[in-house]
Coordinates of C-alpha atoms in Angstrom, one line a residue:
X1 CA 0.0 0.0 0.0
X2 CA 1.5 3.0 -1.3
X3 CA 2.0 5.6 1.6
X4 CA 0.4 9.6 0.6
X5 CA 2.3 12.2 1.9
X6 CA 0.3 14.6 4.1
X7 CA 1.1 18.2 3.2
X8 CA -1.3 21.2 2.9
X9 CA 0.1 22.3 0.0
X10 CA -1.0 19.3 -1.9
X11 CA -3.6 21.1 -3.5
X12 CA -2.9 23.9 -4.1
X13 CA -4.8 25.3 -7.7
X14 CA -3.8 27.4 -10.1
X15 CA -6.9 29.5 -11.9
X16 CA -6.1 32.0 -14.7
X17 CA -7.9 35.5 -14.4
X18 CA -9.8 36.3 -17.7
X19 CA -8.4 37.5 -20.9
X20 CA -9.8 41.4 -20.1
X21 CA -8.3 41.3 -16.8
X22 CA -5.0 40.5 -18.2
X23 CA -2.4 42.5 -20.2
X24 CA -2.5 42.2 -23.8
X25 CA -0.6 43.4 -26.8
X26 CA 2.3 43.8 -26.1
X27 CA 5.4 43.4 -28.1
X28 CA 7.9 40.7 -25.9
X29 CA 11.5 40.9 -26.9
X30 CA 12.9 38.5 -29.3
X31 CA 15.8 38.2 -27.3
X32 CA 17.8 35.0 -27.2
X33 CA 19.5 35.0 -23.9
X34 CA 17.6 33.0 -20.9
X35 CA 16.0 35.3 -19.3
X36 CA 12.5 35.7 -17.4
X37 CA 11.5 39.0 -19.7
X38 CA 9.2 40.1 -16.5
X39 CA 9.8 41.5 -13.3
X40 CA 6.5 42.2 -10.7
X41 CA 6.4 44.0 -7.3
X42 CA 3.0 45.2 -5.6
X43 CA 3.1 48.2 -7.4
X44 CA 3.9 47.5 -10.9
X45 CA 4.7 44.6 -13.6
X46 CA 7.7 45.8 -16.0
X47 CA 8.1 43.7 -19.4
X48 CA 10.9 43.2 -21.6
X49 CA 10.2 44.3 -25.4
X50 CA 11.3 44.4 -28.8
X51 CA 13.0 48.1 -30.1
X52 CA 14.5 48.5 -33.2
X53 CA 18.1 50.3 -32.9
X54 CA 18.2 49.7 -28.6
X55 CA 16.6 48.3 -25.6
X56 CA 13.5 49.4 -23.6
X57 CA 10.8 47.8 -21.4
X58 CA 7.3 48.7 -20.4
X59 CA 6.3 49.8 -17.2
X60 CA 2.2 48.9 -16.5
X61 CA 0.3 49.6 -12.9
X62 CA -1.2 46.5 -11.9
X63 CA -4.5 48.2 -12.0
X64 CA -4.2 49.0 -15.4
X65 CA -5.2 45.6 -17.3
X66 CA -6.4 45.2 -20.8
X67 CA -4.8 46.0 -24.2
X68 CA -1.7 48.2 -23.8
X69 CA -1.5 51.0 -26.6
X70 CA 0.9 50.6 -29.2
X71 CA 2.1 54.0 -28.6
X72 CA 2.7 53.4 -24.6
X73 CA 5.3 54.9 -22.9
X74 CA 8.0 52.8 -22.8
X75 CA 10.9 52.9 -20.5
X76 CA 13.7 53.2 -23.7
X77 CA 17.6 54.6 -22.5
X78 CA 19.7 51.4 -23.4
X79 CA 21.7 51.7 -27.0
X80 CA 21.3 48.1 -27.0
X81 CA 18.8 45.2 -26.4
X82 CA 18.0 44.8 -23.0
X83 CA 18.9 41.4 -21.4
X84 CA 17.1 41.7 -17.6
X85 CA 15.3 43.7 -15.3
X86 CA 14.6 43.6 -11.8
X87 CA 13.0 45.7 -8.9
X88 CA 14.3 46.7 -6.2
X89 CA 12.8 45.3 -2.6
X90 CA 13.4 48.3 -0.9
X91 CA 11.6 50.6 -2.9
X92 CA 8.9 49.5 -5.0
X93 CA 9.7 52.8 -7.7
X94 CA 12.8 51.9 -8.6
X95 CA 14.2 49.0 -11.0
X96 CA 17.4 48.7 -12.3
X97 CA 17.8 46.8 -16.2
X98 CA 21.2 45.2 -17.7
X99 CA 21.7 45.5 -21.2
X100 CA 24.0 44.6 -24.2
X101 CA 25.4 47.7 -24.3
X102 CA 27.8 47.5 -21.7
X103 CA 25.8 48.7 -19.1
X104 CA 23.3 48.8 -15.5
X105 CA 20.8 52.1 -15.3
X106 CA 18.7 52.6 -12.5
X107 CA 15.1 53.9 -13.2
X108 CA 13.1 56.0 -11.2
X109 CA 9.2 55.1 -11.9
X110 CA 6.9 58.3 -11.4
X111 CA 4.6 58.0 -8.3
X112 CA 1.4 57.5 -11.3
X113 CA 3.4 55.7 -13.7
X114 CA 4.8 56.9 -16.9
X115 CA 3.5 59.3 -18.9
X116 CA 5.8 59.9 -21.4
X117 CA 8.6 58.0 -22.1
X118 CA 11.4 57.3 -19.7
X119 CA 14.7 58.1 -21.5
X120 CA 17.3 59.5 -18.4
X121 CA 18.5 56.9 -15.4
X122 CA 18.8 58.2 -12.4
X123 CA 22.6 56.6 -12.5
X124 CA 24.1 54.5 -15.2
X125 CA 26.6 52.0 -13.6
X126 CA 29.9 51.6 -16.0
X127 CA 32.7 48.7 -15.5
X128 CA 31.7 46.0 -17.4
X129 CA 33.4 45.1 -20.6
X130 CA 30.9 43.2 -22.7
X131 CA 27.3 42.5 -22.0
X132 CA 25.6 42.7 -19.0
X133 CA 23.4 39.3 -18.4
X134 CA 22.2 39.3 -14.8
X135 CA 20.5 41.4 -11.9
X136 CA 20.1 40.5 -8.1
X137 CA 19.2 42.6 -5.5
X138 CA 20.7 42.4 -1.9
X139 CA 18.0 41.1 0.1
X140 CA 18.4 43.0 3.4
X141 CA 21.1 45.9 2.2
X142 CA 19.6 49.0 0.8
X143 CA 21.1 50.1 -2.7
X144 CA 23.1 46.7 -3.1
X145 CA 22.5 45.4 -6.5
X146 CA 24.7 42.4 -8.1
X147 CA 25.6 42.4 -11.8
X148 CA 27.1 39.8 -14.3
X149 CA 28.1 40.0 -17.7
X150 CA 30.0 38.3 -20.3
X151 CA 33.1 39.5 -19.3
X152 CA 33.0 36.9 -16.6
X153 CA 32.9 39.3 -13.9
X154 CA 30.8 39.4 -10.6
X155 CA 30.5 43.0 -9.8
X156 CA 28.3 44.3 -6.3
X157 CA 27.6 47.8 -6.2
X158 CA 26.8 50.8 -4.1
X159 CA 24.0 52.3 -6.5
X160 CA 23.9 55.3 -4.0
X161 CA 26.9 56.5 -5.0
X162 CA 27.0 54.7 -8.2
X163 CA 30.8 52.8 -7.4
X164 CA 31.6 49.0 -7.8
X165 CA 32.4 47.8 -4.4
X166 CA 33.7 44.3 -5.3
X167 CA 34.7 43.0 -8.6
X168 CA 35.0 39.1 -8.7
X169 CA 36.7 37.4 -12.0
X170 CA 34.9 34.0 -12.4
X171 CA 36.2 31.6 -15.1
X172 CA 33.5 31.0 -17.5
X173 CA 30.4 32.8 -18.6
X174 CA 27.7 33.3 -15.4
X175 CA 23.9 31.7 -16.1
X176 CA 21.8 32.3 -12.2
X177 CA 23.0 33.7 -9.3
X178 CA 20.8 33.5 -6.1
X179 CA 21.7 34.9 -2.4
X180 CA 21.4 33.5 0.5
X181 CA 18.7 34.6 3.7
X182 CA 21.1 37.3 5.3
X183 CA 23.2 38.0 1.7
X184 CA 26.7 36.9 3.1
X185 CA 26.6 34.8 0.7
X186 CA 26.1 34.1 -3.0
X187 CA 25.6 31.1 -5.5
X188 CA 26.0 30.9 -8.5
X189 CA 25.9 28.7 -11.8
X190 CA 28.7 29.0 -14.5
X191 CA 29.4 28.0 -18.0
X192 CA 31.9 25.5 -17.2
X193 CA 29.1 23.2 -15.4
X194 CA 30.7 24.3 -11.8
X195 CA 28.1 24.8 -9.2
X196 CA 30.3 28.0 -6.6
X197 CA 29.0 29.8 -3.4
X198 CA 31.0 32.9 -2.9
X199 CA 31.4 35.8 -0.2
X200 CA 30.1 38.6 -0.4
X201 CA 32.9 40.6 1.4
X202 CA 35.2 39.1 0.2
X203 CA 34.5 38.1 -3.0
X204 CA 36.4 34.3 -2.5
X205 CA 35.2 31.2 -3.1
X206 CA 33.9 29.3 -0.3
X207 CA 32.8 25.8 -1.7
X208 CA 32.4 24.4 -5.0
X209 CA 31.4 21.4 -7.0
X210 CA 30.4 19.8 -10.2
X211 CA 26.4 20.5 -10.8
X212 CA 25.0 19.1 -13.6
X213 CA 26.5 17.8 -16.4
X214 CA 24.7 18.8 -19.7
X215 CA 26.0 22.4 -21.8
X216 CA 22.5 24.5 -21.4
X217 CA 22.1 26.9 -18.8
X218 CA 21.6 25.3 -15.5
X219 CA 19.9 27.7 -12.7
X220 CA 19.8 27.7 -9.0
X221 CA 18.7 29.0 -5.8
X222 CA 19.6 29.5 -2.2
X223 CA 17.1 28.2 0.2
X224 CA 16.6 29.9 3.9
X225 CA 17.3 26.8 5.6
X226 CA 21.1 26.9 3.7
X227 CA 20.7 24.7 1.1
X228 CA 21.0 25.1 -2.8
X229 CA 18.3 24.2 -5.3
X230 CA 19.4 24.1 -8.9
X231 CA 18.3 22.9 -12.1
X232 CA 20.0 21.6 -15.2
X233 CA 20.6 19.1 -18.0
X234 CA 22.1 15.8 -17.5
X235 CA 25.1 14.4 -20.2
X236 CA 21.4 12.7 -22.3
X237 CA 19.9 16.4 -22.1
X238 CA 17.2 15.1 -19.9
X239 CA 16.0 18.1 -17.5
X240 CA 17.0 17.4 -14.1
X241 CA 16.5 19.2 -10.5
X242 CA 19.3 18.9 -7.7
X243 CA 19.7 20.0 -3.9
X244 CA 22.4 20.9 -2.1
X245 CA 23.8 21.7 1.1
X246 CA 25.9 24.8 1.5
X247 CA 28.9 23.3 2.8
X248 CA 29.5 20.3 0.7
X249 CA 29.0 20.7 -3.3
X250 CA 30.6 17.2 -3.9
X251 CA 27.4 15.6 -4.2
X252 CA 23.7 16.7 -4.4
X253 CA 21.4 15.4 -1.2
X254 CA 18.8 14.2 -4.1
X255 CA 18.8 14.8 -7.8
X256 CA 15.6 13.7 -9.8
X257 CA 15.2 13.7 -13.4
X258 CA 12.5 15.4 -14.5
X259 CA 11.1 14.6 -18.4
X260 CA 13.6 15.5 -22.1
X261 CA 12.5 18.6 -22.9
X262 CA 15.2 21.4 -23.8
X263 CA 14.2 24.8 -22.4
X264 CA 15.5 25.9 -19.6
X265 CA 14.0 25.5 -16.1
X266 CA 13.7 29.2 -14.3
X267 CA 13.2 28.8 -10.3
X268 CA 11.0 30.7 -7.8
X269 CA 11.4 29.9 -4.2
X270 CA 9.3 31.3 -1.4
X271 CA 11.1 31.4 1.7
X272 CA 7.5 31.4 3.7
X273 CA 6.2 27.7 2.8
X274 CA 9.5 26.1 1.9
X275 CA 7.7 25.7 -1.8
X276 CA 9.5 25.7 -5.1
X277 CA 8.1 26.4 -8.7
X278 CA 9.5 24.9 -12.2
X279 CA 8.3 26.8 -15.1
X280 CA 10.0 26.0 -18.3
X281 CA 11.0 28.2 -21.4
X282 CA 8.6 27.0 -23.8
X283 CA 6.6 24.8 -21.3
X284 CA 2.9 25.0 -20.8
X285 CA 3.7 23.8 -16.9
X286 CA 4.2 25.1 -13.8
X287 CA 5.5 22.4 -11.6
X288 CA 5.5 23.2 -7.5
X289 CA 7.9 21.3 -5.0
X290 CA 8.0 21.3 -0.9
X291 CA 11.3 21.1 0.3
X292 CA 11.8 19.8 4.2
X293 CA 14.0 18.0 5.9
X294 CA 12.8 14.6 5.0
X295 CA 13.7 12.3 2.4
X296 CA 13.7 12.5 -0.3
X297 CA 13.7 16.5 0.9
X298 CA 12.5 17.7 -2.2
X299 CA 8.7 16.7 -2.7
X300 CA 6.4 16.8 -5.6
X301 CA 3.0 18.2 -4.5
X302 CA 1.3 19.0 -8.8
X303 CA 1.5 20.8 -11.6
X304 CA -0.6 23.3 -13.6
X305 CA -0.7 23.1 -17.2
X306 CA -2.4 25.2 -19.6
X307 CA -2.6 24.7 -23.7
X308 CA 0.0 28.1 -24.2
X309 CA 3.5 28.0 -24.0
X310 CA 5.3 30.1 -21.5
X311 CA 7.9 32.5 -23.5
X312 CA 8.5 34.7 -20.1
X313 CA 7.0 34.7 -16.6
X314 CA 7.3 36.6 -13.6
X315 CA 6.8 35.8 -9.9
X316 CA 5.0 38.2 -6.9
X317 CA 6.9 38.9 -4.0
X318 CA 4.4 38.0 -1.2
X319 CA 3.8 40.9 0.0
X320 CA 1.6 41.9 -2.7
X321 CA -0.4 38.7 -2.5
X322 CA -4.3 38.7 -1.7
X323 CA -4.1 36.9 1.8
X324 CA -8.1 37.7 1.8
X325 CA -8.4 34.6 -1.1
X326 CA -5.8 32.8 0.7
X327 CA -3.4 33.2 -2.4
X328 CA 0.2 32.1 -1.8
X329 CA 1.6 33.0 -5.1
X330 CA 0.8 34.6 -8.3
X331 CA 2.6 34.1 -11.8
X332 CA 2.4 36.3 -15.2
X333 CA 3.2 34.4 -17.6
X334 CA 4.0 35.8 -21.3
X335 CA 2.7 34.5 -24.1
X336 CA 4.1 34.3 -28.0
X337 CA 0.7 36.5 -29.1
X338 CA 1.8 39.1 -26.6
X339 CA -0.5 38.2 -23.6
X340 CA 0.9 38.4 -19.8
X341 CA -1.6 36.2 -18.6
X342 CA -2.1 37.1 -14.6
X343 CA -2.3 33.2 -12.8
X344 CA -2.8 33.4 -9.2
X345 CA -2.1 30.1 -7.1
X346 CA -4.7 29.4 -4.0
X347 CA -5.1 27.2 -1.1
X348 CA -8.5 26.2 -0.7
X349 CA -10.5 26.6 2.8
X350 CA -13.9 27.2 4.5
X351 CA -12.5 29.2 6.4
X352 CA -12.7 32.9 5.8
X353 CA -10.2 33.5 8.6
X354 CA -6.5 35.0 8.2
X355 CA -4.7 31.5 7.7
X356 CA -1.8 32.1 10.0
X357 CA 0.2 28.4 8.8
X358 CA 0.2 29.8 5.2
X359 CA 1.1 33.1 6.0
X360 CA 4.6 33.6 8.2
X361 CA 6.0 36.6 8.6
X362 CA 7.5 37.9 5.2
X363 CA 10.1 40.1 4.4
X364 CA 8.8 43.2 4.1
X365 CA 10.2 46.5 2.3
X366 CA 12.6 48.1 5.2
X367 CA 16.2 47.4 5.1
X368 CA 17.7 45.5 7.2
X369 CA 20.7 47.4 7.3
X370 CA 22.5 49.9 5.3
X371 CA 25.2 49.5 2.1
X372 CA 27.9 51.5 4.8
X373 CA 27.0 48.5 7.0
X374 CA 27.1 46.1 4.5
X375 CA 30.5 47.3 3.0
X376 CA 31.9 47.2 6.1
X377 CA 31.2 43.4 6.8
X378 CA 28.1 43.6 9.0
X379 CA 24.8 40.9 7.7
X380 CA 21.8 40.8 8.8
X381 CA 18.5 38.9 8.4
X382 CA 15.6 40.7 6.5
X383 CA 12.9 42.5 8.8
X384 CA 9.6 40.9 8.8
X385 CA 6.2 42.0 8.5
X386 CA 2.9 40.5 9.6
X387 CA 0.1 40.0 6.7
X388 CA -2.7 39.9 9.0
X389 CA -4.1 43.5 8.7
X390 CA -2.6 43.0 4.6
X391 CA 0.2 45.0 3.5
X392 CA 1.0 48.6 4.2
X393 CA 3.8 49.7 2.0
X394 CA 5.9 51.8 4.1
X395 CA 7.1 56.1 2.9
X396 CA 9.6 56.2 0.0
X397 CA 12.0 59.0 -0.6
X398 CA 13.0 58.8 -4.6
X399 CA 16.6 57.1 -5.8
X400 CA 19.1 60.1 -5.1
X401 CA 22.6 59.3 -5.9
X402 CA 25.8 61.0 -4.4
X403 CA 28.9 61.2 -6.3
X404 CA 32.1 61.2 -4.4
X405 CA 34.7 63.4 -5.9
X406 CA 38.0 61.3 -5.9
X407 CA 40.2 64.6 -6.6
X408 CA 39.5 66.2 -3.7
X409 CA 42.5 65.6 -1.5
X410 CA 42.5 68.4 0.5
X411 CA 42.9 67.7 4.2
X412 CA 40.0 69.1 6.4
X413 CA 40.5 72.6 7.8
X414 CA 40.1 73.1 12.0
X415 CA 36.5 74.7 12.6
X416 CA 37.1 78.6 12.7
X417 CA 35.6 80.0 15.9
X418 CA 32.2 81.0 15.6
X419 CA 31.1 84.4 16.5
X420 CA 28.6 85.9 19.4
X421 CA 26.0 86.2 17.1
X422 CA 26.3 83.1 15.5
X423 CA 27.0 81.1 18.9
X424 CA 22.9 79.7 18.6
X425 CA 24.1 77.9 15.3
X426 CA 27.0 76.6 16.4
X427 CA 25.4 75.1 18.9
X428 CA 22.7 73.4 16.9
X429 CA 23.2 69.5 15.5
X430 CA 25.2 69.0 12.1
X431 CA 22.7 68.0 9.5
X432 CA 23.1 64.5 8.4
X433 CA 24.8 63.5 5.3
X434 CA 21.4 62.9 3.3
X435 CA 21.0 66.3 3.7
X436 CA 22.7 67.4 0.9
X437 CA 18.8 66.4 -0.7
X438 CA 18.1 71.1 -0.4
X439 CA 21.5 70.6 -3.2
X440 CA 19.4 68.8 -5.3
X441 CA 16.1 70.6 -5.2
X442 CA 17.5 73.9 -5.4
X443 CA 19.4 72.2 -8.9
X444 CA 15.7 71.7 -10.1
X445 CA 14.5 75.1 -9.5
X446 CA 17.1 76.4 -11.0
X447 CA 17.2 73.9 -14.3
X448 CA 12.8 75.0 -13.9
X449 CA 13.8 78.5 -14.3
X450 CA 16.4 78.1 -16.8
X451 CA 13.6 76.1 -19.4
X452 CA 11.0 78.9 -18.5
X453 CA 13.6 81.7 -19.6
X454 CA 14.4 79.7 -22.8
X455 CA 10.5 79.4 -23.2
X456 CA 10.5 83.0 -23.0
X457 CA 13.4 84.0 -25.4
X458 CA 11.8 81.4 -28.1
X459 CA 8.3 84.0 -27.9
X460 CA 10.2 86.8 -28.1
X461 CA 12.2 85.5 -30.7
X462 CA 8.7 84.2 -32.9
X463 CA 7.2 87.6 -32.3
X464 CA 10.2 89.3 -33.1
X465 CA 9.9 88.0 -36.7
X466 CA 6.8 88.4 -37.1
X467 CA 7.2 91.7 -36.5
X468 CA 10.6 92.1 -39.1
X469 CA 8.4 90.4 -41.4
X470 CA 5.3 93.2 -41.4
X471 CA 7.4 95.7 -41.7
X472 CA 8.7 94.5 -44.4
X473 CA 5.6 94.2 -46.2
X474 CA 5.2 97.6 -45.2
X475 CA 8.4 99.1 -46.8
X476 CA 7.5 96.9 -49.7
X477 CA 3.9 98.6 -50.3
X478 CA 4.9 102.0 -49.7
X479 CA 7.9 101.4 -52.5
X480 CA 5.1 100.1 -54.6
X481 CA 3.2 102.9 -54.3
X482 CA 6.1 105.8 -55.0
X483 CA 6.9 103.6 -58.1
X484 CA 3.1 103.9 -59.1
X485 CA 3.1 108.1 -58.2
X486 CA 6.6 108.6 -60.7
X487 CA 4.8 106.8 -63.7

């Protein structure tokens, strides 16, 4: 008698929303690289497309479903196509894209979402040599953001001041990277079939092994519990999945084949349930996994399947679930035709209660700690939130970033006494270094006042001619009419 798992996951159900609540016609990139083409938040859903002569992505509000305009504004600054996107978790305005021209920008989306299009980053991000492939946000730093390219370098940034803090040479092309619950730590896949976990301070290879064996991208994921999830192609090209513990790579707890198909297996974890979903490039499956710490650890619970291949998908963070329906996770998935197809994944109950076993603490959109802190060695685990009362996203100031300027050697002069009158001042608390914000808004008024002047000076200028021009007619009428007194 065969023995049935208990789980309340098991049936978990995926139901597509209707065509009209969706997002339709839109024009997906035709892009060859392995990439998701979609990046969500609570806020907004961003989606790779095709541009003649350079790279841009569309920016929608989840509210606004239906058939996208052809004429949409489009987020469009990248001389080349543009490979990946991704959102930042501290700030649900901001996403960052990596393209083949060499470079990161960072995008600041307007409060009410675009209304023209989007064409200056708020800072482009220059060091790699060839194309840029990958995007991963720190999970608990603000302003962290992890690049790759096909230069073969790692590179971990401080986009606040828009400097590369750590530049790793790896020794073959990079496919995933994933970090770990705290982000002291990063894994990632390679070229060369080599599965690595790396530091993040350091930049040095902790532990290493062979993953799987076949020569298409494999991918993989750090789990919160410190184990690796990854999958590839065996040497036969069969589709495989693998886990891993962090501090032994030589050889996989479990690795399960999974059918012969040849696109490439994207992974989204949620750290909350311990639940892991397979969708395929080209598949018309999602496949969902609980990992524990039985055997065989990594546990099929079903699949959904639909009659349309998957050409992109992207995956909610949990925070901008519907805990009201007792949704724990919610896919868009592109279509070839252009449709991102909105598929949200339930738990059925009777119960209209707040289901406190499905819903755990999350991570919420507060850092943990700042990039200072985090360039300096500190870690720290991400801060939670309940999703009882639903989630209240918390006050963002905009992206600002602060250049350093590396010629200025000059050693800091001694405080010059302060007089009487000024004593009250003196007195008062330095602002803090964010301060430097009044900078930036007096630049604005200023560049405001500038484009009203040249506004100005083009009237003048119009009227101006217009002017010269009558009077010429005038001097031209009145010649006339001598001409016409001599005959």
């Amino acid at each position: 008698m065969a023995f049935m798992r208990k789980s309340k996951f098991r049936h978990v159900f995926g139901k597509p929303l209707k065509r009209d609540e969706c997002y339709d016609g839109i024009r997906i990139t035709r892009t060859s690289w392995e990439s998701t083409y979609c990046a969500v938040n609570p806020k907004y859903v961003a989606v790779i497309t095709e541009a003649a002569g350079g790279g841009s992505f569309l920016v929608l509000p989840l509210a606004k479903t239906g058939r996208v305009n052809i004429d949409h504004p489009m987020v469009a600054g990248h001389k080349g196509a543009v490979l990946d996107i991704a959102w930042c978790p501290h700030n649900d305005d901001v996403i960052a894209s990596a393209s083949e021209d060499c470079t990161v920008k960072l995008w600041q989306i307007p409060e009410d979402g675009l209304k023209e299009n989007l064409v200056e980053p708020v800072v482009d991000l220059f060091a790699h040599q060839r194309r840029v492939t990958l995007l991963v946000w720190h999970p608990t730093a603000m302003n962290v953001l992890l690049s790759t390219g096909s230069d073969n370098l790692v590179i971990i940034w401080n986009v606040g001041t828009g400097e590369a803090m750590l530049q790793i040479d790896m020794p073959d092309q990079i496919y995933s990277g994933s970090f770990n619950f705290d982000g002291s730590r990063f894994v990632c896949t390679c070229k060369d079939k080599v599965l690595r976990i790396v530091d993040t301070h350091t930049g040095k290879t902790i532990k290493e092994g062979k993953c799987h064996m076949g020569s298409k991208p494999a991918q993989c994921a750090y789990l919160k519990n410190g184990q690796v999830f990854t999958t590839g192609f065996s040497k036969m090209s069969e589709r495989q999945y693998a886990l891993w513990d962090e501090n032994d790579l030589n050889e996989p707890r479990t690795i399960e084949e999974i059918d012969s198909s040849n696109g490439v297996m994207f992974i989204f974890y949620d750290s909350d349930t311990n639940m892991v979903y397979l969708a395929g490039k080209g598949d018309s499956i999602i496949r969902y996994y609980e990992v524990t710490d039985e055997a065989p650890y990594v546990h099929f619970l079903t699949l959904y399947q639909s009659n349309a291949p998957q050409r992109g998908i992207g995956f909610m963070p949990k925070r901008g679930l519907n805990v009201n329906n007792n949704e724990i996770a919610r896919f868009y998935k592109l279509h070839n035709n252009g449709l991102c197809e909105i598929i949200p994944f339930t738990v059925p109950r009777k119960s209209e209660l707040f289901q406190d076993d499905l819903y755990p603490d999350t991570a919420s959109d507060v850092p943990a700690i700042s990039a200072d802190d985090f360039f300096s060695g500190k870690n720290a685990e991400p801060v939670l939130v309940s999703l009882k009362e639903g989630f209240a996203p918390s006050k963002k100031e905009q992206l600002k970033v602060v250049k350093k300027n590396i010629l200025d050697k000059m050693p800091a002069k001694p405080q010059q006494q302060q007089s009487s009158n000024n004593a009250e001042a003196a007195a008062a608390p330095s602002l803090p270094p964010h301060s430097i914000k009044f900078n930036v808004e007096d630049l604005k008024d200023l560049q405001e006042e500038i484009k009203e002047l040249k506004l100005k000076v083009r009237s003048q200028d119009k009227r101006i001619g217009n002017l010269e021009n009558r009077l010429q007619q005038l001097e031209d009428n009145a010649d006339e009419e001598e001409g016409g007194e001599e005959a």
